Amino acid sequence: MALATLKEVLDIAEQTGTAIPGFNIDNIEIPEAIITVAEEENCPVIMTIGQGAIAAGGLKHLPDVVRSVARHSSVPVVMHLDHGAGYEQAIACLRAGFTSVMYDGSHHPFAENVNVSRDVVRAAHAVGVSVECELGAISGVEDGISHDNTNLVDLNEVSKFISVVDCDALAIGIGNAHGIYKGTPDIDFGRIRACREMGAPHLVLHGGSGIPEDMIRKAISLGIRKINVATELRLAFMKGLGETASGGDIYKMYDRAKQEVMEVVRAKIRLFQQK
Ligand code: G3H
Ligand code: ZN
């Protein structure tokens, strides 16, 4: 199956009142584990290449891994750039065949976020690629990038932003954080509702690892259509490796690590698809 765009799969989620998982991938084994379960569950999937993966290996090999996975897949697969650092990186990803790019300008002045987001949208839409933008900084640590300030998204900024930036999806800061939460997340559900009511594009919830199921269900019922998960996948993979590495059988080790990832993927897909 050819690669799908972010807009295509989130439009499906909007019609079904569900959310599509954005899973970060860092090697070959994790996407293999993800697609196995996504096909079993007949669920589209967003394979996300983040700043950590790019720093570790650049854009040399992972795009080809995702292309190969998509080619053999029976469900739609999106190749997505996570937390894009700027216009130039977005262009590099367009050239590498991504079907969706995020530009994360949430830590820059609002006007700069708008300007760069508009440039990325113009370039990406010219070649049929979707764009995710972000308002309201997400705190926590992800891919070696840490942000202390948790900004609950400013609804006036959302209103202004969506009137001038034609992005396909919008990540919003609503008390969510990257990495493992210290305590129970305090998600501001009112802001999801308000963003929906003002006609925001498909809404995205970052920091999906560790958010309790009831909060996920409520967020989806209010209009969240994409939920990012990275930390739980990575911890599952490393758990599987750790428990088998001393056995000296590399295939058994990778198989166990993939099984651990598959368990997380299955639980997230069933939750996000409201099964
Ligand atoms: O951008 C990546 C996601 O927001 C992942 O967040 O590691 O807390 O699941 P997480
Ligand atoms: Zn994120």
PDB file of C-alpha atoms and ligand atoms in Angstrom:
ATOM      1  CA  MET A   1       0.000   0.000   0.000  1.00  0.00           C
ATOM      2  CA  ALA A   2       1.342   3.461  -0.848  1.00  0.00           C
ATOM      3  CA  LEU A   3       2.146   5.827   1.997  1.00  0.00           C
ATOM      4  CA  ALA A   4      -0.830   7.871   3.242  1.00  0.00           C
ATOM      5  CA  THR A   5      -0.866  11.489   4.376  1.00  0.00           C
ATOM      6  CA  LEU A   6      -1.620  12.572   7.931  1.00  0.00           C
ATOM      7  CA  LYS A   7      -4.770  14.357   6.751  1.00  0.00           C
ATOM      8  CA  GLU A   8      -6.087  11.223   5.068  1.00  0.00           C
ATOM      9  CA  VAL A   9      -5.853   9.076   8.198  1.00  0.00           C
ATOM     10  CA  LEU A  10      -7.046  11.783  10.606  1.00  0.00           C
ATOM     11  CA  ASP A  11     -10.071  12.417   8.380  1.00  0.00           C
ATOM     12  CA  ILE A  12     -10.905   8.725   8.931  1.00  0.00           C
ATOM     13  CA  ALA A  13     -10.474   9.182  12.685  1.00  0.00           C
ATOM     14  CA  GLU A  14     -12.793  12.204  12.588  1.00  0.00           C
ATOM     15  CA  GLN A  15     -15.474  10.192  10.798  1.00  0.00           C
ATOM     16  CA  THR A  16     -15.233   7.360  13.340  1.00  0.00           C
ATOM     17  CA  GLY A  17     -14.726   9.476  16.459  1.00  0.00           C
ATOM     18  CA  THR A  18     -11.422   7.773  17.234  1.00  0.00           C
ATOM     19  CA  ALA A  19      -7.726   8.652  17.393  1.00  0.00           C
ATOM     20  CA  ILE A  20      -4.792   7.377  15.324  1.00  0.00           C
ATOM     21  CA  PRO A  21      -1.535   6.511  17.120  1.00  0.00           C
ATOM     22  CA  GLY A  22       1.660   8.319  16.245  1.00  0.00           C
ATOM     23  CA  PHE A  23       4.377   5.869  17.259  1.00  0.00           C
ATOM     24  CA  ASN A  24       7.998   6.985  17.321  1.00  0.00           C
ATOM     25  CA  ILE A  25      10.350   4.595  15.522  1.00  0.00           C
ATOM     26  CA  ASP A  26      14.090   4.337  16.161  1.00  0.00           C
ATOM     27  CA  ASN A  27      15.202   1.172  14.322  1.00  0.00           C
ATOM     28  CA  ILE A  28      13.860  -1.612  12.081  1.00  0.00           C
ATOM     29  CA  GLU A  29      12.403  -3.827  14.797  1.00  0.00           C
ATOM     30  CA  ILE A  30      10.001  -1.291  16.301  1.00  0.00           C
ATOM     31  CA  PRO A  31       8.232  -0.485  13.007  1.00  0.00           C
ATOM     32  CA  GLU A  32       8.016  -4.232  12.293  1.00  0.00           C
ATOM     33  CA  ALA A  33       6.334  -4.763  15.660  1.00  0.00           C
ATOM     34  CA  ILE A  34       4.004  -1.799  15.101  1.00  0.00           C
ATOM     35  CA  ILE A  35       2.839  -2.836  11.636  1.00  0.00           C
ATOM     36  CA  THR A  36       2.203  -6.440  12.713  1.00  0.00           C
ATOM     37  CA  VAL A  37      -0.309  -5.269  15.299  1.00  0.00           C
ATOM     38  CA  ALA A  38      -1.724  -2.433  13.185  1.00  0.00           C
ATOM     39  CA  GLU A  39      -2.596  -5.001  10.498  1.00  0.00           C
ATOM     40  CA  GLU A  40      -4.092  -7.391  13.074  1.00  0.00           C
ATOM     41  CA  GLU A  41      -6.231  -4.524  14.387  1.00  0.00           C
ATOM     42  CA  ASN A  42      -6.870  -3.087  10.911  1.00  0.00           C
ATOM     43  CA  CYS A  43      -5.810   0.366  12.133  1.00  0.00           C
ATOM     44  CA  PRO A  44      -3.945   3.060  10.169  1.00  0.00           C
ATOM     45  CA  VAL A  45      -0.676   4.028  11.818  1.00  0.00           C
ATOM     46  CA  ILE A  46       1.595   7.071  11.860  1.00  0.00           C
ATOM     47  CA  MET A  47       5.269   6.095  11.926  1.00  0.00           C
ATOM     48  CA  THR A  48       7.036   9.016  13.519  1.00  0.00           C
ATOM     49  CA  ILE A  49      10.683   9.920  13.048  1.00  0.00           C
ATOM     50  CA  GLY A  50      11.766  12.282  15.815  1.00  0.00           C
ATOM     51  CA  GLN A  51      14.733  14.467  16.560  1.00  0.00           C
ATOM     52  CA  GLY A  52      16.519  11.720  18.481  1.00  0.00           C
ATOM     53  CA  ALA A  53      16.336   9.279  15.581  1.00  0.00           C
ATOM     54  CA  ILE A  54      17.422  12.001  13.156  1.00  0.00           C
ATOM     55  CA  ALA A  55      20.364  12.973  15.386  1.00  0.00           C
ATOM     56  CA  ALA A  56      21.369   9.310  15.685  1.00  0.00           C
ATOM     57  CA  GLY A  57      21.151   8.349  12.043  1.00  0.00           C
ATOM     58  CA  GLY A  58      19.946  11.255  10.087  1.00  0.00           C
ATOM     59  CA  LEU A  59      17.452  10.693   7.312  1.00  0.00           C
ATOM     60  CA  LYS A  60      19.613   8.088   5.618  1.00  0.00           C
ATOM     61  CA  HIS A  61      17.848   4.834   6.397  1.00  0.00           C
ATOM     62  CA  LEU A  62      14.680   5.164   8.474  1.00  0.00           C
ATOM     63  CA  PRO A  63      12.603   6.674   5.622  1.00  0.00           C
ATOM     64  CA  ASP A  64      13.412   3.632   3.492  1.00  0.00           C
ATOM     65  CA  VAL A  65      12.401   1.355   6.389  1.00  0.00           C
ATOM     66  CA  VAL A  66       9.027   3.095   6.643  1.00  0.00           C
ATOM     67  CA  ARG A  67       8.578   2.977   2.842  1.00  0.00           C
ATOM     68  CA  SER A  68       9.236  -0.741   2.845  1.00  0.00           C
ATOM     69  CA  VAL A  69       6.863  -1.342   5.764  1.00  0.00           C
ATOM     70  CA  ALA A  70       4.150   0.663   4.002  1.00  0.00           C
ATOM     71  CA  ARG A  71       4.679  -1.142   0.706  1.00  0.00           C
ATOM     72  CA  HIS A  72       3.976  -4.508   2.321  1.00  0.00           C
ATOM     73  CA  SER A  73       1.216  -3.242   4.618  1.00  0.00           C
ATOM     74  CA  SER A  74      -2.529  -3.861   4.371  1.00  0.00           C
ATOM     75  CA  VAL A  75      -3.272  -0.707   6.412  1.00  0.00           C
ATOM     76  CA  PRO A  76      -2.410   2.940   5.664  1.00  0.00           C
ATOM     77  CA  VAL A  77       0.989   4.078   6.957  1.00  0.00           C
ATOM     78  CA  VAL A  78       2.029   7.730   7.343  1.00  0.00           C
ATOM     79  CA  MET A  79       5.700   8.765   7.397  1.00  0.00           C
ATOM     80  CA  HIS A  80       5.776  11.704   9.812  1.00  0.00           C
ATOM     81  CA  LEU A  81       8.437  14.108  11.074  1.00  0.00           C
ATOM     82  CA  ASP A  82       8.066  14.777  14.807  1.00  0.00           C
ATOM     83  CA  HIS A  83       8.734  18.138  16.416  1.00  0.00           C
ATOM     84  CA  GLY A  84      10.311  19.555  13.294  1.00  0.00           C
ATOM     85  CA  ALA A  85      13.070  21.999  14.143  1.00  0.00           C
ATOM     86  CA  GLY A  86      12.635  24.408  11.251  1.00  0.00           C
ATOM     87  CA  TYR A  87      11.932  25.084   7.612  1.00  0.00           C
ATOM     88  CA  GLU A  88      15.129  23.526   6.306  1.00  0.00           C
ATOM     89  CA  GLN A  89      14.520  20.235   8.143  1.00  0.00           C
ATOM     90  CA  ALA A  90      10.984  20.153   6.784  1.00  0.00           C
ATOM     91  CA  ILE A  91      12.299  20.566   3.232  1.00  0.00           C
ATOM     92  CA  ALA A  92      14.848  17.794   3.798  1.00  0.00           C
ATOM     93  CA  CYS A  93      12.005  15.515   4.919  1.00  0.00           C
ATOM     94  CA  LEU A  94       9.867  16.430   1.920  1.00  0.00           C
ATOM     95  CA  ARG A  95      12.846  15.449  -0.234  1.00  0.00           C
ATOM     96  CA  ALA A  96      13.161  12.174   1.726  1.00  0.00           C
ATOM     97  CA  GLY A  97       9.563  11.259   0.897  1.00  0.00           C
ATOM     98  CA  PHE A  98       7.761  12.037   4.147  1.00  0.00           C
ATOM     99  CA  THR A  99       3.985  12.284   3.776  1.00  0.00           C
ATOM    100  CA  SER A 100       3.578  14.445   6.868  1.00  0.00           C
ATOM    101  CA  VAL A 101       5.818  16.939   8.635  1.00  0.00           C
ATOM    102  CA  MET A 102       5.452  18.663  11.989  1.00  0.00           C
ATOM    103  CA  TYR A 103       6.925  22.076  12.588  1.00  0.00           C
ATOM    104  CA  ASP A 104       7.141  22.756  16.335  1.00  0.00           C
ATOM    105  CA  GLY A 105       7.405  26.515  16.810  1.00  0.00           C
ATOM    106  CA  SER A 106       5.715  26.449  20.219  1.00  0.00           C
ATOM    107  CA  HIS A 107       8.867  27.605  22.018  1.00  0.00           C
ATOM    108  CA  HIS A 108       9.366  30.591  19.761  1.00  0.00           C
ATOM    109  CA  PRO A 109       7.526  33.932  19.787  1.00  0.00           C
ATOM    110  CA  PHE A 110       4.028  33.577  18.388  1.00  0.00           C
ATOM    111  CA  ALA A 111       4.733  35.665  15.267  1.00  0.00           C
ATOM    112  CA  GLU A 112       7.787  33.538  14.436  1.00  0.00           C
ATOM    113  CA  ASN A 113       5.785  30.339  14.939  1.00  0.00           C
ATOM    114  CA  VAL A 114       3.148  31.663  12.555  1.00  0.00           C
ATOM    115  CA  ASN A 115       5.642  32.752   9.894  1.00  0.00           C
ATOM    116  CA  VAL A 116       7.670  29.537   9.813  1.00  0.00           C
ATOM    117  CA  SER A 117       4.531  27.392  10.043  1.00  0.00           C
ATOM    118  CA  ARG A 118       3.093  29.209   7.025  1.00  0.00           C
ATOM    119  CA  ASP A 119       6.295  28.640   5.049  1.00  0.00           C
ATOM    120  CA  VAL A 120       6.307  24.919   5.923  1.00  0.00           C
ATOM    121  CA  VAL A 121       2.623  24.575   5.009  1.00  0.00           C
ATOM    122  CA  ARG A 122       3.168  26.315   1.667  1.00  0.00           C
ATOM    123  CA  ALA A 123       6.065  24.044   0.726  1.00  0.00           C
ATOM    124  CA  ALA A 124       4.482  20.824   2.022  1.00  0.00           C
ATOM    125  CA  HIS A 125       1.045  21.414   0.513  1.00  0.00           C
ATOM    126  CA  ALA A 126       2.673  22.205  -2.835  1.00  0.00           C
ATOM    127  CA  VAL A 127       3.748  18.541  -2.956  1.00  0.00           C
ATOM    128  CA  GLY A 128       0.702  16.977  -1.254  1.00  0.00           C
ATOM    129  CA  VAL A 129       2.247  16.521   2.193  1.00  0.00           C
ATOM    130  CA  SER A 130       0.358  17.219   5.432  1.00  0.00           C
ATOM    131  CA  VAL A 131       1.536  19.558   8.182  1.00  0.00           C
ATOM    132  CA  GLU A 132       1.164  19.449  11.973  1.00  0.00           C
ATOM    133  CA  CYS A 133       1.913  22.588  13.970  1.00  0.00           C
ATOM    134  CA  GLU A 134       2.058  23.223  17.718  1.00  0.00           C
ATOM    135  CA  LEU A 135       0.793  25.857  20.152  1.00  0.00           C
ATOM    136  CA  GLY A 136       1.393  25.684  23.886  1.00  0.00           C
ATOM    137  CA  ALA A 137       4.752  24.197  24.780  1.00  0.00           C
ATOM    138  CA  ILE A 138       4.848  20.576  25.911  1.00  0.00           C
ATOM    139  CA  SER A 139       7.134  20.090  28.878  1.00  0.00           C
ATOM    140  CA  GLY A 140       9.219  17.077  29.817  1.00  0.00           C
ATOM    141  CA  VAL A 141      12.144  15.445  28.052  1.00  0.00           C
ATOM    142  CA  GLU A 142      11.947  13.885  24.594  1.00  0.00           C
ATOM    143  CA  ASP A 143      14.844  12.868  22.364  1.00  0.00           C
ATOM    144  CA  GLY A 144      17.266  14.777  24.518  1.00  0.00           C
ATOM    145  CA  ILE A 145      15.253  17.976  24.182  1.00  0.00           C
ATOM    146  CA  SER A 146      13.840  19.223  27.472  1.00  0.00           C
ATOM    147  CA  HIS A 147      11.400  21.999  28.184  1.00  0.00           C
ATOM    148  CA  ASP A 148      10.464  22.993  31.705  1.00  0.00           C
ATOM    149  CA  ASN A 149       7.837  25.508  30.843  1.00  0.00           C
ATOM    150  CA  THR A 150       4.440  23.957  30.427  1.00  0.00           C
ATOM    151  CA  ASN A 151       2.295  26.449  28.610  1.00  0.00           C
ATOM    152  CA  LEU A 152      -1.355  25.715  28.539  1.00  0.00           C
ATOM    153  CA  VAL A 153      -2.297  26.755  25.029  1.00  0.00           C
ATOM    154  CA  ASP A 154      -3.562  30.343  24.782  1.00  0.00           C
ATOM    155  CA  LEU A 155      -6.991  30.129  23.134  1.00  0.00           C
ATOM    156  CA  ASN A 156      -6.666  33.619  21.667  1.00  0.00           C
ATOM    157  CA  GLU A 157      -3.480  32.454  19.977  1.00  0.00           C
ATOM    158  CA  VAL A 158      -5.290  29.377  18.640  1.00  0.00           C
ATOM    159  CA  SER A 159      -7.986  31.562  17.148  1.00  0.00           C
ATOM    160  CA  LYS A 160      -5.423  33.848  15.484  1.00  0.00           C
ATOM    161  CA  PHE A 161      -3.155  30.963  14.402  1.00  0.00           C
ATOM    162  CA  ILE A 162      -5.833  28.913  12.645  1.00  0.00           C
ATOM    163  CA  SER A 163      -7.076  31.990  10.819  1.00  0.00           C
ATOM    164  CA  VAL A 164      -3.709  32.450   9.080  1.00  0.00           C
ATOM    165  CA  VAL A 165      -2.029  29.005   9.103  1.00  0.00           C
ATOM    166  CA  ASP A 166      -3.690  26.276   7.023  1.00  0.00           C
ATOM    167  CA  CYS A 167      -2.158  23.315   8.850  1.00  0.00           C
ATOM    168  CA  ASP A 168      -3.795  19.884   8.802  1.00  0.00           C
ATOM    169  CA  ALA A 169      -3.289  19.111  12.486  1.00  0.00           C
ATOM    170  CA  LEU A 170      -2.547  21.130  15.593  1.00  0.00           C
ATOM    171  CA  ALA A 171      -0.736  19.878  18.698  1.00  0.00           C
ATOM    172  CA  ILE A 172      -1.899  21.754  21.782  1.00  0.00           C
ATOM    173  CA  GLY A 173      -0.388  22.137  25.238  1.00  0.00           C
ATOM    174  CA  ILE A 174      -3.112  21.105  27.701  1.00  0.00           C
ATOM    175  CA  GLY A 175      -1.083  19.883  30.672  1.00  0.00           C
ATOM    176  CA  ASN A 176       0.444  16.963  28.770  1.00  0.00           C
ATOM    177  CA  ALA A 177       4.187  16.261  28.975  1.00  0.00           C
ATOM    178  CA  HIS A 178       6.807  14.148  27.281  1.00  0.00           C
ATOM    179  CA  GLY A 179       8.265  11.147  29.059  1.00  0.00           C
ATOM    180  CA  ILE A 180       7.122   9.580  32.308  1.00  0.00           C
ATOM    181  CA  TYR A 181       4.667  11.721  34.268  1.00  0.00           C
ATOM    182  CA  LYS A 182       5.481  12.638  37.837  1.00  0.00           C
ATOM    183  CA  GLY A 183       2.057  11.920  39.316  1.00  0.00           C
ATOM    184  CA  THR A 184      -1.308  11.986  37.553  1.00  0.00           C
ATOM    185  CA  PRO A 185      -1.395  14.265  34.502  1.00  0.00           C
ATOM    186  CA  ASP A 186      -3.622  17.306  34.907  1.00  0.00           C
ATOM    187  CA  ILE A 187      -5.181  17.513  31.439  1.00  0.00           C
ATOM    188  CA  ASP A 188      -7.215  20.636  30.660  1.00  0.00           C
ATOM    189  CA  PHE A 189     -10.160  19.086  28.793  1.00  0.00           C
ATOM    190  CA  GLY A 190     -11.886  22.456  28.477  1.00  0.00           C
ATOM    191  CA  ARG A 191      -9.186  23.614  26.096  1.00  0.00           C
ATOM    192  CA  ILE A 192      -9.783  20.641  23.805  1.00  0.00           C
ATOM    193  CA  ARG A 193     -13.465  21.484  23.680  1.00  0.00           C
ATOM    194  CA  ALA A 194     -12.752  25.186  23.069  1.00  0.00           C
ATOM    195  CA  CYS A 195     -10.284  24.474  20.246  1.00  0.00           C
ATOM    196  CA  ARG A 196     -12.830  22.215  18.579  1.00  0.00           C
ATOM    197  CA  GLU A 197     -15.576  24.818  18.917  1.00  0.00           C
ATOM    198  CA  MET A 198     -13.427  27.438  17.188  1.00  0.00           C
ATOM    199  CA  GLY A 199     -12.892  25.104  14.240  1.00  0.00           C
ATOM    200  CA  ALA A 200      -9.303  24.055  14.846  1.00  0.00           C
ATOM    201  CA  PRO A 201      -7.856  21.406  12.496  1.00  0.00           C
ATOM    202  CA  HIS A 202      -7.397  17.834  13.739  1.00  0.00           C
ATOM    203  CA  LEU A 203      -6.149  18.065  17.324  1.00  0.00           C
ATOM    204  CA  VAL A 204      -3.061  16.207  18.506  1.00  0.00           C
ATOM    205  CA  LEU A 205      -2.138  15.043  22.009  1.00  0.00           C
ATOM    206  CA  HIS A 206       1.591  14.671  22.611  1.00  0.00           C
ATOM    207  CA  GLY A 207       3.080  12.864  25.576  1.00  0.00           C
ATOM    208  CA  GLY A 208       0.743   9.889  25.288  1.00  0.00           C
ATOM    209  CA  SER A 209       2.868   7.591  27.440  1.00  0.00           C
ATOM    210  CA  GLY A 210       1.457   7.265  30.937  1.00  0.00           C
ATOM    211  CA  ILE A 211      -1.819   9.134  30.474  1.00  0.00           C
ATOM    212  CA  PRO A 212      -4.544   7.095  32.229  1.00  0.00           C
ATOM    213  CA  GLU A 213      -7.032   5.325  29.961  1.00  0.00           C
ATOM    214  CA  ASP A 214     -10.065   7.272  31.190  1.00  0.00           C
ATOM    215  CA  MET A 215      -8.322  10.548  30.355  1.00  0.00           C
ATOM    216  CA  ILE A 216      -7.435   9.258  26.881  1.00  0.00           C
ATOM    217  CA  ARG A 217     -11.043   8.198  26.269  1.00  0.00           C
ATOM    218  CA  LYS A 218     -12.326  11.597  27.412  1.00  0.00           C
ATOM    219  CA  ALA A 219      -9.783  13.460  25.252  1.00  0.00           C
ATOM    220  CA  ILE A 220     -10.824  11.437  22.191  1.00  0.00           C
ATOM    221  CA  SER A 221     -14.522  11.995  22.923  1.00  0.00           C
ATOM    222  CA  LEU A 222     -13.804  15.745  22.968  1.00  0.00           C
ATOM    223  CA  GLY A 223     -11.957  15.674  19.647  1.00  0.00           C
ATOM    224  CA  ILE A 224      -8.346  14.541  19.951  1.00  0.00           C
ATOM    225  CA  ARG A 225      -7.597  12.662  16.693  1.00  0.00           C
ATOM    226  CA  LYS A 226      -3.853  11.838  16.941  1.00  0.00           C
ATOM    227  CA  ILE A 227      -2.021  10.666  20.048  1.00  0.00           C
ATOM    228  CA  ASN A 228       1.787  10.388  20.146  1.00  0.00           C
ATOM    229  CA  VAL A 229       3.502   7.573  22.018  1.00  0.00           C
ATOM    230  CA  ALA A 230       7.266   7.121  22.259  1.00  0.00           C
ATOM    231  CA  THR A 231       8.505   6.455  25.794  1.00  0.00           C
ATOM    232  CA  GLU A 232       6.346   3.402  26.490  1.00  0.00           C
ATOM    233  CA  LEU A 233       7.483   1.814  23.213  1.00  0.00           C
ATOM    234  CA  ARG A 234      11.151   2.481  23.912  1.00  0.00           C
ATOM    235  CA  LEU A 235      10.946   1.165  27.473  1.00  0.00           C
ATOM    236  CA  ALA A 236       9.153  -1.962  26.258  1.00  0.00           C
ATOM    237  CA  PHE A 237      11.790  -2.606  23.597  1.00  0.00           C
ATOM    238  CA  MET A 238      14.647  -2.114  26.035  1.00  0.00           C
ATOM    239  CA  LYS A 239      12.922  -4.343  28.613  1.00  0.00           C
ATOM    240  CA  GLY A 240      12.752  -7.144  26.055  1.00  0.00           C
ATOM    241  CA  LEU A 241      16.406  -6.692  25.110  1.00  0.00           C
ATOM    242  CA  GLY A 242      17.516  -6.585  28.730  1.00  0.00           C
ATOM    243  CA  GLU A 243      15.752  -9.787  29.626  1.00  0.00           C
ATOM    244  CA  THR A 244      17.272 -11.783  26.778  1.00  0.00           C
ATOM    245  CA  ALA A 245      20.591 -10.158  25.843  1.00  0.00           C
ATOM    246  CA  SER A 246      22.653 -12.517  28.008  1.00  0.00           C
ATOM    247  CA  GLY A 247      21.140 -15.530  26.256  1.00  0.00           C
ATOM    248  CA  GLY A 248      23.440 -15.009  23.298  1.00  0.00           C
ATOM    249  CA  ASP A 249      20.691 -15.537  20.725  1.00  0.00           C
ATOM    250  CA  ILE A 250      20.210 -12.285  18.820  1.00  0.00           C
ATOM    251  CA  TYR A 251      17.040 -13.406  17.077  1.00  0.00           C
ATOM    252  CA  LYS A 252      15.440 -14.525  20.332  1.00  0.00           C
ATOM    253  CA  MET A 253      16.465 -11.187  21.855  1.00  0.00           C
ATOM    254  CA  TYR A 254      14.947  -9.092  19.086  1.00  0.00           C
ATOM    255  CA  ASP A 255      11.866 -11.280  18.988  1.00  0.00           C
ATOM    256  CA  ARG A 256      11.276 -10.761  22.713  1.00  0.00           C
ATOM    257  CA  ALA A 257      11.841  -7.028  22.389  1.00  0.00           C
ATOM    258  CA  LYS A 258       9.331  -6.898  19.526  1.00  0.00           C
ATOM    259  CA  GLN A 259       6.790  -8.887  21.535  1.00  0.00           C
ATOM    260  CA  GLU A 260       7.061  -6.343  24.353  1.00  0.00           C
ATOM    261  CA  VAL A 261       6.522  -3.497  21.881  1.00  0.00           C
ATOM    262  CA  MET A 262       3.584  -5.309  20.284  1.00  0.00           C
ATOM    263  CA  GLU A 263       1.839  -5.532  23.640  1.00  0.00           C
ATOM    264  CA  VAL A 264       2.054  -1.746  24.089  1.00  0.00           C
ATOM    265  CA  VAL A 265       0.981  -1.089  20.497  1.00  0.00           C
ATOM    266  CA  ARG A 266      -2.035  -3.418  20.813  1.00  0.00           C
ATOM    267  CA  ALA A 267      -3.195  -1.771  24.033  1.00  0.00           C
ATOM    268  CA  LYS A 268      -2.817   1.737  22.604  1.00  0.00           C
ATOM    269  CA  ILE A 269      -4.583   0.930  19.318  1.00  0.00           C
ATOM    270  CA  ARG A 270      -7.531  -0.716  21.104  1.00  0.00           C
ATOM    271  CA  LEU A 271      -7.775   2.246  23.462  1.00  0.00           C
ATOM    272  CA  PHE A 272      -7.429   4.916  20.775  1.00  0.00           C
ATOM    273  CA  GLN A 273      -9.878   3.103  18.484  1.00  0.00           C
ATOM    274  CA  GLN A 274     -12.297   2.937  21.430  1.00  0.00           C
ATOM    275  CA  LYS A 275     -12.590  -0.838  21.072  1.00  0.00           C
TER     276      LYS A 275
HETATM  277  O1  G3H B   1       6.676  13.538  20.226  1.00  0.00           O
HETATM  278  C1  G3H B   1       6.574  12.455  20.799  1.00  0.00           C
HETATM  279  C2  G3H B   1       5.489  12.185  21.725  1.00  0.00           C
HETATM  280  O2  G3H B   1       4.936  13.336  22.198  1.00  0.00           O
HETATM  281  C3  G3H B   1       5.810  11.099  22.681  1.00  0.00           C
HETATM  282  O3  G3H B   1       5.585  11.400  24.013  1.00  0.00           O
HETATM  283  O4  G3H B   1       7.279   9.827  24.948  1.00  0.00           O
HETATM  284  O5  G3H B   1       5.576  10.886  26.432  1.00  0.00           O
HETATM  285  O6  G3H B   1       4.909   9.106  24.772  1.00  0.00           O
HETATM  286  P1  G3H B   1       5.843  10.240  25.100  1.00  0.00           P
HETATM  287 ZN    ZN B   2       5.778  15.209  21.288  1.00  0.00          ZN
END
